[in-house]
Short mmCIF file of N, CA and C in Angstrom, two decimals:
data_model
loop_
_atom_site.label_atom_id
_atom_site.label_comp_id
_atom_site.label_asym_id
_atom_site.label_seq_id
_atom_site.Cartn_x
_atom_site.Cartn_y
_atom_site.Cartn_z
N MET T 1 108.53 113.94 110.89
CA MET T 1 108.21 112.96 109.75
C MET T 1 107.32 111.94 109.84
N ARG T 2 106.23 112.44 108.76
CA ARG T 2 105.40 111.04 108.86
C ARG T 2 105.41 110.64 107.70
N ILE T 3 105.32 108.98 107.55
CA ILE T 3 105.68 108.61 106.34
C ILE T 3 104.81 107.15 106.03
N ASN T 4 104.15 106.89 104.95
CA ASN T 4 103.76 105.54 104.46
C ASN T 4 104.37 105.22 103.54
N VAL T 5 104.54 103.79 103.86
CA VAL T 5 105.06 102.86 102.75
C VAL T 5 103.99 102.13 102.37
N ILE T 6 103.89 102.10 100.91
CA ILE T 6 102.72 101.45 100.17
C ILE T 6 103.48 100.35 99.09
N GLY T 7 102.59 99.54 98.58
CA GLY T 7 103.09 98.77 97.44
C GLY T 7 102.25 97.32 97.54
N THR T 8 102.13 96.64 96.65
CA THR T 8 101.42 95.30 96.59
C THR T 8 101.95 94.23 97.52
N SER T 9 100.98 93.43 98.17
CA SER T 9 101.50 92.51 98.98
C SER T 9 102.74 91.68 98.39
N GLY T 10 103.54 91.59 99.20
CA GLY T 10 105.02 90.90 98.94
C GLY T 10 106.11 91.60 98.17
N SER T 11 105.92 92.86 98.28
CA SER T 11 106.71 93.98 97.54
C SER T 11 107.82 94.09 98.32
N GLY T 12 107.69 94.24 99.80
CA GLY T 12 108.99 94.39 100.65
C GLY T 12 108.50 95.74 101.45
N LYS T 13 107.31 96.01 101.64
CA LYS T 13 106.69 97.25 102.43
C LYS T 13 107.20 97.21 103.73
N SER T 14 106.97 95.98 104.69
CA SER T 14 107.35 95.90 106.03
C SER T 14 109.08 95.80 106.05
N THR T 15 109.49 95.51 105.20
CA THR T 15 111.01 95.27 105.53
C THR T 15 111.45 96.92 105.26
N LEU T 16 111.04 97.77 104.31
CA LEU T 16 111.53 98.97 103.87
C LEU T 16 110.99 99.66 105.24
N ALA T 17 109.67 99.82 105.68
CA ALA T 17 109.27 100.45 106.94
C ALA T 17 110.04 100.38 108.15
N ARG T 18 110.42 98.99 108.63
CA ARG T 18 111.10 98.69 109.74
C ARG T 18 112.70 99.38 109.28
N GLY T 19 113.09 99.45 108.24
CA GLY T 19 114.21 99.87 107.96
C GLY T 19 114.47 101.26 108.32
N ILE T 20 113.47 102.35 107.64
CA ILE T 20 113.18 103.71 107.83
C ILE T 20 112.91 104.00 109.54
N SER T 21 112.07 103.35 109.88
CA SER T 21 112.01 103.06 111.60
C SER T 21 113.57 103.41 112.37
N GLU T 22 114.10 102.21 111.98
CA GLU T 22 115.51 102.36 112.51
C GLU T 22 116.46 103.22 112.21
N LYS T 23 116.35 103.76 111.05
CA LYS T 23 117.29 104.70 110.76
C LYS T 23 116.60 106.06 110.93
N LEU T 24 115.66 106.20 111.18
CA LEU T 24 115.54 107.83 111.50
C LEU T 24 114.82 107.94 113.07
N ASN T 25 114.82 106.59 113.95
CA ASN T 25 114.46 106.32 115.40
C ASN T 25 112.99 106.89 115.47
N ILE T 26 112.13 106.28 114.65
CA ILE T 26 110.82 106.88 114.64
C ILE T 26 109.73 105.81 114.90
N PRO T 27 108.74 105.70 115.49
CA PRO T 27 107.79 104.56 115.49
C PRO T 27 107.38 103.79 114.13
N TYR T 28 107.35 102.43 114.25
CA TYR T 28 106.87 101.79 113.26
C TYR T 28 105.51 101.38 113.65
N ILE T 29 104.52 101.38 112.68
CA ILE T 29 103.07 100.93 112.79
C ILE T 29 102.61 100.05 111.65
N GLU T 30 102.66 99.03 111.70
CA GLU T 30 102.16 97.80 111.02
C GLU T 30 100.47 97.73 110.73
N LEU T 31 99.94 98.25 109.72
CA LEU T 31 98.56 98.59 109.46
C LEU T 31 98.20 97.01 109.69
N ASP T 32 98.72 96.15 109.08
CA ASP T 32 97.82 94.23 109.22
C ASP T 32 97.99 94.01 110.68
N ALA T 33 98.97 94.59 111.49
CA ALA T 33 99.05 94.23 112.84
C ALA T 33 97.95 95.12 113.63
N LEU T 34 97.49 96.25 113.19
CA LEU T 34 96.26 96.58 113.84
C LEU T 34 94.97 96.10 113.16
N PHE T 35 94.63 95.45 112.02
CA PHE T 35 93.54 94.85 111.49
C PHE T 35 93.20 93.63 111.91
N TRP T 36 94.44 92.74 111.80
CA TRP T 36 94.19 91.49 111.80
C TRP T 36 93.94 90.89 113.34
N ARG T 37 92.93 90.17 113.80
CA ARG T 37 92.86 89.64 115.22
C ARG T 37 92.81 88.17 114.91
N ALA T 38 92.77 87.23 116.08
CA ALA T 38 92.67 85.94 116.15
C ALA T 38 91.74 85.38 115.27
N ASP T 39 92.28 84.11 114.62
CA ASP T 39 91.50 83.31 113.67
C ASP T 39 91.31 84.07 112.52
N TRP T 40 92.44 85.08 112.09
CA TRP T 40 92.29 85.65 110.84
C TRP T 40 91.00 86.39 110.64
N GLN T 41 90.57 87.04 112.00
CA GLN T 41 89.33 87.81 111.85
C GLN T 41 89.73 89.22 111.47
N GLY T 42 89.07 89.95 110.95
CA GLY T 42 89.57 91.58 110.73
C GLY T 42 88.78 92.39 111.92
N THR T 43 89.45 93.19 112.28
CA THR T 43 88.65 94.41 113.05
C THR T 43 87.75 95.16 112.09
N PRO T 44 86.56 95.59 112.84
CA PRO T 44 85.38 96.29 112.29
C PRO T 44 86.04 97.79 111.89
N ASP T 45 86.09 98.34 110.62
CA ASP T 45 86.43 99.88 110.69
C ASP T 45 86.38 100.55 111.84
N GLU T 46 85.65 100.73 112.57
CA GLU T 46 85.34 101.69 113.38
C GLU T 46 86.35 101.61 114.70
N GLN T 47 86.66 100.52 114.96
CA GLN T 47 87.53 99.99 115.95
C GLN T 47 89.19 99.98 115.11
N PHE T 48 89.06 99.93 114.02
CA PHE T 48 90.36 99.54 112.97
C PHE T 48 90.81 100.99 113.31
N PHE T 49 89.92 102.06 112.96
CA PHE T 49 90.26 103.37 112.61
C PHE T 49 90.76 104.18 113.88
N ALA T 50 90.33 103.67 114.95
CA ALA T 50 90.24 104.28 116.46
C ALA T 50 91.60 103.78 117.06
N ARG T 51 92.11 102.42 116.66
CA ARG T 51 93.12 102.05 116.73
C ARG T 51 94.37 102.84 116.18
N LEU T 52 94.26 102.99 114.89
CA LEU T 52 95.08 103.78 113.99
C LEU T 52 95.33 105.48 114.54
N GLU T 53 94.13 105.93 115.04
CA GLU T 53 94.13 107.50 115.00
C GLU T 53 95.28 107.36 116.83
N GLU T 54 94.97 106.46 117.46
CA GLU T 54 95.64 106.41 118.76
C GLU T 54 97.23 106.31 118.62
N ARG T 55 97.41 105.32 117.64
CA ARG T 55 99.10 105.06 117.09
C ARG T 55 99.38 106.14 116.85
N LEU T 56 98.78 107.02 115.75
CA LEU T 56 99.31 108.06 114.80
C LEU T 56 99.72 109.37 115.98
N ALA T 57 98.75 109.41 116.75
CA ALA T 57 98.56 110.51 117.98
C ALA T 57 99.69 110.30 118.59
N ALA T 58 100.27 109.16 119.05
CA ALA T 58 101.13 109.00 120.04
C ALA T 58 102.67 109.43 119.73
N SER T 59 102.86 109.82 118.78
CA SER T 59 104.21 110.20 118.18
C SER T 59 103.62 111.47 117.31
N ASP T 60 104.57 112.36 117.11
CA ASP T 60 104.77 113.38 115.97
C ASP T 60 105.59 112.74 114.38
N SER T 61 106.36 111.83 114.86
CA SER T 61 106.80 110.98 113.64
C SER T 61 106.71 109.75 113.72
N TRP T 62 106.26 109.09 112.36
CA TRP T 62 106.18 107.82 112.29
C TRP T 62 106.59 107.15 111.09
N VAL T 63 106.31 105.92 111.10
CA VAL T 63 106.30 105.44 109.72
C VAL T 63 105.24 104.16 109.72
N ILE T 64 104.42 104.17 108.62
CA ILE T 64 103.27 103.44 108.53
C ILE T 64 103.70 102.30 107.48
N ASP T 65 103.32 101.03 107.70
CA ASP T 65 103.57 99.97 106.57
C ASP T 65 102.22 99.56 106.05
N GLY T 66 101.49 99.95 105.02
CA GLY T 66 100.40 99.50 104.40
C GLY T 66 99.64 100.13 103.86
N ASN T 67 98.68 99.41 103.03
CA ASN T 67 97.74 99.68 102.10
C ASN T 67 96.66 100.62 102.83
N TYR T 68 95.62 99.57 102.95
CA TYR T 68 94.25 99.87 103.19
C TYR T 68 93.72 101.16 102.65
N LYS T 69 93.32 101.27 101.85
CA LYS T 69 92.79 102.57 100.99
C LYS T 69 91.85 103.37 101.93
N ARG T 70 91.03 102.45 102.49
CA ARG T 70 90.03 103.34 103.23
C ARG T 70 90.38 103.86 104.36
N THR T 71 91.63 103.95 104.93
CA THR T 71 92.68 104.26 105.76
C THR T 71 93.13 105.81 105.65
N GLN T 72 93.01 105.93 103.98
CA GLN T 72 93.99 107.17 103.51
C GLN T 72 93.43 108.47 104.37
N PRO T 73 92.54 108.92 104.38
CA PRO T 73 91.70 110.13 104.82
C PRO T 73 92.31 110.25 106.38
N VAL T 74 92.73 108.96 107.29
CA VAL T 74 93.16 109.30 108.43
C VAL T 74 94.52 109.09 108.72
N LYS T 75 95.37 108.28 107.73
CA LYS T 75 96.55 108.14 107.66
C LYS T 75 97.42 109.21 106.89
N TRP T 76 96.90 109.78 106.08
CA TRP T 76 97.43 110.74 105.18
C TRP T 76 97.12 112.18 105.51
N ARG T 77 96.12 112.08 106.52
CA ARG T 77 95.82 113.74 107.03
C ARG T 77 97.17 114.76 107.26
N ASN T 78 98.15 114.20 107.79
CA ASN T 78 99.30 115.20 107.76
C ASN T 78 100.45 114.51 107.63
N ILE T 79 100.33 113.67 106.49
CA ILE T 79 101.49 112.87 105.86
C ILE T 79 102.50 113.84 105.14
N ASP T 80 103.98 113.39 105.42
CA ASP T 80 104.65 114.39 104.67
C ASP T 80 105.40 113.44 103.46
N LEU T 81 105.66 112.05 103.48
CA LEU T 81 106.27 111.53 102.54
C LEU T 81 105.36 110.01 102.05
N ILE T 82 105.22 109.70 100.84
CA ILE T 82 104.79 108.32 100.81
C ILE T 82 105.52 107.64 99.65
N VAL T 83 106.09 106.42 100.18
CA VAL T 83 107.00 105.60 99.62
C VAL T 83 106.18 104.57 98.90
N TRP T 84 106.41 104.37 97.51
CA TRP T 84 105.76 103.27 96.83
C TRP T 84 107.05 101.77 96.67
N VAL T 85 106.82 101.18 97.08
CA VAL T 85 107.61 99.87 96.66
C VAL T 85 107.29 99.11 95.39
N ASP T 86 107.64 99.83 94.08
CA ASP T 86 106.88 99.19 92.82
C ASP T 86 108.04 98.29 92.19
N TYR T 87 107.98 97.26 92.54
CA TYR T 87 109.07 96.46 91.86
C TYR T 87 108.20 95.89 90.83
N SER T 88 109.14 94.86 89.85
CA SER T 88 108.01 94.29 88.99
C SER T 88 107.39 93.29 89.55
N PHE T 89 106.33 92.71 88.30
CA PHE T 89 105.36 91.57 88.64
C PHE T 89 106.23 90.42 88.94
N GLY T 90 107.37 90.07 88.58
CA GLY T 90 107.68 88.76 88.63
C GLY T 90 108.64 88.74 90.10
N ARG T 91 109.45 89.97 90.26
CA ARG T 91 110.13 90.06 91.55
C ARG T 91 109.19 89.97 92.69
N THR T 92 108.17 90.68 92.85
CA THR T 92 106.92 90.92 93.74
C THR T 92 106.36 89.40 93.85
N VAL T 93 106.09 88.69 93.02
CA VAL T 93 105.74 87.45 93.02
C VAL T 93 106.42 86.63 93.70
N CYS T 94 107.61 86.57 93.37
CA CYS T 94 108.66 85.65 93.68
C CYS T 94 109.18 86.09 95.30
N GLN T 95 108.85 87.32 95.61
CA GLN T 95 109.03 87.41 97.09
C GLN T 95 108.16 87.36 98.06
N ALA T 96 106.84 87.25 97.23
CA ALA T 96 105.47 86.78 97.89
C ALA T 96 105.60 85.45 98.33
N VAL T 97 105.84 84.47 97.23
CA VAL T 97 106.17 83.20 97.28
C VAL T 97 107.09 82.93 98.39
N LYS T 98 108.06 83.55 98.32
CA LYS T 98 109.27 82.83 99.21
C LYS T 98 108.84 83.27 100.84
N ARG T 99 108.26 84.46 100.87
CA ARG T 99 107.80 84.85 102.30
C ARG T 99 106.72 83.76 103.00
N ALA T 100 105.52 83.65 102.04
CA ALA T 100 104.81 82.99 102.29
C ALA T 100 105.32 81.37 102.68
N ALA T 101 106.16 80.97 101.85
CA ALA T 101 106.96 79.24 102.13
C ALA T 101 107.66 79.54 103.56
N THR T 102 108.43 80.75 103.67
CA THR T 102 109.34 80.96 104.89
C THR T 102 108.26 80.73 106.10
N GLN T 103 107.19 81.83 106.05
CA GLN T 103 106.27 81.70 107.26
C GLN T 103 105.45 80.30 107.48
N ALA T 104 105.34 79.79 106.11
CA ALA T 104 104.38 78.59 106.87
C ALA T 104 105.66 77.31 107.45
N TRP T 105 106.61 77.40 106.69
CA TRP T 105 107.81 76.51 107.03
C TRP T 105 108.34 76.76 108.90
N GLY T 106 108.02 78.04 108.95
CA GLY T 106 108.65 78.22 110.40
C GLY T 106 107.38 78.25 111.46
N ARG T 107 106.06 78.35 110.76
CA ARG T 107 104.90 78.45 111.73
C ARG T 107 105.11 79.79 112.71
N GLN T 108 105.76 80.47 112.53
CA GLN T 108 105.88 81.75 113.52
C GLN T 108 104.38 82.27 113.38
N GLU T 109 103.78 83.06 114.69
CA GLU T 109 103.12 83.85 114.69
C GLU T 109 102.96 85.26 113.93
N ILE T 110 102.32 85.55 112.82
CA ILE T 110 102.69 86.69 112.42
C ILE T 110 102.37 87.96 113.22
N TRP T 111 101.34 87.98 113.87
CA TRP T 111 101.51 89.23 114.81
C TRP T 111 101.04 88.94 116.12
N ALA T 112 101.70 89.44 116.81
CA ALA T 112 101.66 89.13 118.23
C ALA T 112 100.12 89.03 118.81
N GLY T 113 99.86 87.98 119.67
CA GLY T 113 98.50 87.54 120.20
C GLY T 113 97.51 87.42 119.47
N THR T 114 97.65 87.06 118.31
CA THR T 114 96.45 86.83 117.54
C THR T 114 96.58 85.08 116.98
N GLY T 115 97.49 84.60 117.36
CA GLY T 115 97.87 83.22 116.82
C GLY T 115 98.06 82.77 115.55
N ASN T 116 97.90 83.85 114.75
CA ASN T 116 97.68 83.73 112.98
C ASN T 116 99.04 83.36 112.36
N CYS T 117 99.04 82.12 112.07
CA CYS T 117 100.31 81.46 111.36
C CYS T 117 99.84 81.23 109.59
N GLU T 118 100.90 81.59 108.99
CA GLU T 118 100.74 80.59 107.67
C GLU T 118 100.71 79.55 107.49
N THR T 119 100.24 78.86 106.91
CA THR T 119 100.23 77.46 106.51
C THR T 119 100.42 76.77 104.94
N PHE T 120 101.09 76.21 104.73
CA PHE T 120 101.31 75.82 103.05
C PHE T 120 99.72 75.61 102.36
N ARG T 121 99.12 75.11 103.19
CA ARG T 121 97.46 74.89 102.69
C ARG T 121 97.14 76.33 102.38
N LYS T 122 96.91 77.24 103.30
CA LYS T 122 96.08 78.58 103.11
C LYS T 122 97.35 79.37 102.04
N SER T 123 98.60 78.99 102.07
CA SER T 123 99.39 80.41 101.39
C SER T 123 99.46 79.98 99.92
N PHE T 124 99.23 78.38 99.46
CA PHE T 124 99.40 77.98 98.34
C PHE T 124 97.95 77.50 97.67
N PHE T 125 97.22 76.84 98.47
CA PHE T 125 95.95 76.30 97.66
C PHE T 125 94.62 76.45 98.40
N SER T 126 94.67 78.09 98.74
CA SER T 126 93.23 78.59 99.40
C SER T 126 92.82 79.94 98.55
N ARG T 127 91.66 80.13 98.45
CA ARG T 127 91.20 81.48 98.24
C ARG T 127 91.82 82.69 98.61
N ASP T 128 92.16 81.86 99.94
CA ASP T 128 92.44 83.22 100.87
C ASP T 128 93.93 83.35 100.82
N SER T 129 94.63 82.84 99.75
CA SER T 129 96.19 82.77 99.72
C SER T 129 96.72 84.30 99.36
N ILE T 130 97.96 84.45 100.25
CA ILE T 130 98.22 85.65 100.12
C ILE T 130 98.88 85.71 98.60
N ILE T 131 99.47 84.85 97.99
CA ILE T 131 100.00 84.69 96.72
C ILE T 131 99.08 85.00 95.49
N LEU T 132 98.04 84.42 95.77
CA LEU T 132 96.59 84.78 95.02
C LEU T 132 96.52 86.27 94.87
N TRP T 133 96.08 86.88 96.45
CA TRP T 133 95.90 88.34 96.50
C TRP T 133 96.94 89.11 95.91
N THR T 134 98.49 88.76 95.89
CA THR T 134 99.32 89.14 95.00
C THR T 134 99.13 89.35 93.52
N LEU T 135 98.69 88.15 92.93
CA LEU T 135 98.52 88.00 91.30
C LEU T 135 97.22 89.00 91.26
N LYS T 136 96.18 88.94 92.14
CA LYS T 136 94.92 89.67 91.88
C LYS T 136 95.03 91.23 92.16
N THR T 137 95.84 91.78 92.89
CA THR T 137 96.16 93.15 93.13
C THR T 137 96.79 93.92 92.41
N TYR T 138 98.00 93.19 92.16
CA TYR T 138 99.28 93.78 91.40
C TYR T 138 98.88 95.24 90.34
N SER T 139 98.35 94.53 89.52
CA SER T 139 98.03 95.62 88.31
C SER T 139 97.00 96.82 88.85
N LYS T 140 95.86 96.49 89.51
CA LYS T 140 94.71 97.28 90.12
C LYS T 140 95.67 98.51 90.93
N ASN T 141 96.47 97.89 92.12
CA ASN T 141 97.70 98.94 92.90
C ASN T 141 98.02 99.92 92.27
N ARG T 142 98.65 99.32 91.18
CA ARG T 142 99.71 100.31 90.06
C ARG T 142 98.89 101.37 89.38
N ARG T 143 97.89 100.60 88.98
CA ARG T 143 97.17 102.01 88.50
C ARG T 143 96.45 103.11 89.35
N GLN T 144 95.97 102.43 90.60
CA GLN T 144 95.69 103.27 91.69
C GLN T 144 96.67 104.41 92.12
N TYR T 145 98.12 103.66 92.29
CA TYR T 145 99.47 104.43 92.69
C TYR T 145 99.45 105.35 91.82
N GLU T 146 99.70 105.00 90.49
CA GLU T 146 100.21 106.22 89.66
C GLU T 146 98.86 107.09 89.45
N ALA T 147 97.57 106.94 89.90
CA ALA T 147 96.51 108.06 89.71
C ALA T 147 96.92 109.24 90.93
N LEU T 148 97.26 108.22 92.05
CA LEU T 148 97.90 109.16 93.17
C LEU T 148 99.00 110.18 92.89
N LEU T 149 99.85 109.57 92.01
CA LEU T 149 100.95 110.67 91.78
C LEU T 149 100.95 111.88 91.01
N SER T 150 99.35 111.89 90.34
CA SER T 150 99.21 112.90 89.42
C SER T 150 97.74 113.42 90.18
N ASP T 151 97.24 113.12 91.44
CA ASP T 151 96.37 113.56 91.84
C ASP T 151 96.30 115.13 92.64
N PRO T 152 95.82 115.88 91.95
CA PRO T 152 96.14 117.03 92.73
C PRO T 152 95.90 117.54 93.86
N GLY T 153 94.82 116.45 94.54
CA GLY T 153 94.69 116.83 96.01
C GLY T 153 95.86 116.16 96.97
N TRP T 154 96.64 115.64 96.41
CA TRP T 154 97.95 114.94 96.86
C TRP T 154 99.25 115.83 96.52
N GLN T 155 99.07 116.95 95.89
CA GLN T 155 100.28 117.45 95.52
C GLN T 155 101.65 118.13 96.19
N HIS T 156 100.81 118.50 97.54
CA HIS T 156 101.56 118.56 98.73
C HIS T 156 102.25 117.65 99.25
N VAL T 157 102.06 116.55 99.09
CA VAL T 157 103.01 115.04 99.72
C VAL T 157 104.01 114.93 98.88
N HIS T 158 105.37 114.61 99.30
CA HIS T 158 106.39 114.23 98.67
C HIS T 158 106.28 112.52 98.30
N PHE T 159 106.37 112.23 97.32
CA PHE T 159 106.22 110.85 96.66
C PHE T 159 107.45 110.37 96.07
N VAL T 160 107.88 108.76 96.99
CA VAL T 160 109.37 108.68 96.15
C VAL T 160 108.58 107.19 95.52
N ARG T 161 109.15 106.95 94.55
CA ARG T 161 108.62 105.59 93.98
C ARG T 161 109.99 104.51 93.69
N LEU T 162 110.05 103.51 94.34
CA LEU T 162 111.23 102.79 94.15
C LEU T 162 110.89 101.46 93.32
N ARG T 163 111.70 101.33 92.13
CA ARG T 163 111.49 100.49 91.60
C ARG T 163 112.85 99.43 91.37
N SER T 164 113.30 99.35 92.22
CA SER T 164 114.31 97.89 92.29
C SER T 164 114.85 98.12 93.75
N PRO T 165 115.29 96.76 94.17
CA PRO T 165 116.09 96.93 95.48
C PRO T 165 117.21 97.90 95.33
N GLN T 166 117.67 97.95 94.41
CA GLN T 166 118.94 98.89 94.48
C GLN T 166 118.72 100.31 94.50
N GLN T 167 117.44 100.77 94.03
CA GLN T 167 116.87 102.13 94.33
C GLN T 167 116.59 102.40 95.73
N THR T 168 116.27 101.17 96.35
CA THR T 168 115.47 101.07 97.70
C THR T 168 116.84 101.03 98.80
N GLU T 169 117.93 100.12 98.10
CA GLU T 169 119.20 100.51 99.23
C GLU T 169 119.56 101.94 99.14
N VAL T 170 119.70 102.57 98.00
CA VAL T 170 120.14 103.70 97.79
C VAL T 170 119.34 105.17 98.75
N PHE T 171 117.70 104.84 98.43
CA PHE T 171 117.03 105.89 99.09
C PHE T 171 117.28 105.58 100.78
N LEU T 172 117.52 104.57 101.54
CA LEU T 172 117.65 104.19 102.44
C LEU T 172 118.93 104.75 103.49
N ARG T 173 119.87 104.40 102.37
CA ARG T 173 121.10 104.83 102.65
C ARG T 173 121.24 106.42 102.77
N ASN T 174 120.63 107.30 102.15
CA ASN T 174 120.35 108.43 101.84
C ASN T 174 119.32 109.14 102.48
N LEU T 175 118.55 108.46 103.40
CA LEU T 175 117.11 109.13 104.03
C LEU T 175 117.55 109.99 105.28
N THR T 176 117.28 111.09 105.29
CA THR T 176 117.44 112.02 106.41
C THR T 176 116.01 112.65 106.37
N GLU T 177 115.78 113.25 107.64
CA GLU T 177 114.53 113.70 107.84
C GLU T 177 114.48 115.16 106.97
N LEU T 178 113.22 115.23 106.12
CA LEU T 178 112.58 116.35 105.09
C LEU T 178 112.91 117.50 105.68
#
């Protein structure tokens, strides 16, 4: 079982992907953890893709959390299921704000070994704000994901679109290997 959980920042991808990982007892791969380095520096694509390939090759089954459109040819090469967390704009923004505030308040390192922590300034008063990113990418992501659902090149992949936390709970409760 190879699964990718996609959705706009703040939608709940990580929470769902960890839940799937636990339920199916398969490895969890967080794309952000592979991409981000110390001081919020991104990993060059060549290294990023190599790290991703290494993690994918380590197991026959896995769940990936993250979008990174440029990684689609790698992560979707043998994908079985794509789960789109597609909550309303208001709910997604509220979740992004809550997460940013919680992370900034707790000052916890987001990805082990990076030293990267959210701050109130970065989260709420910066061009690099995750909240601003959510606001800017929500509609664009929805258009792209809707196009994927009808793209003949991906018709062999099983898509699940979750539009509410209740649907997500039911999906997770009923999830078994395909």
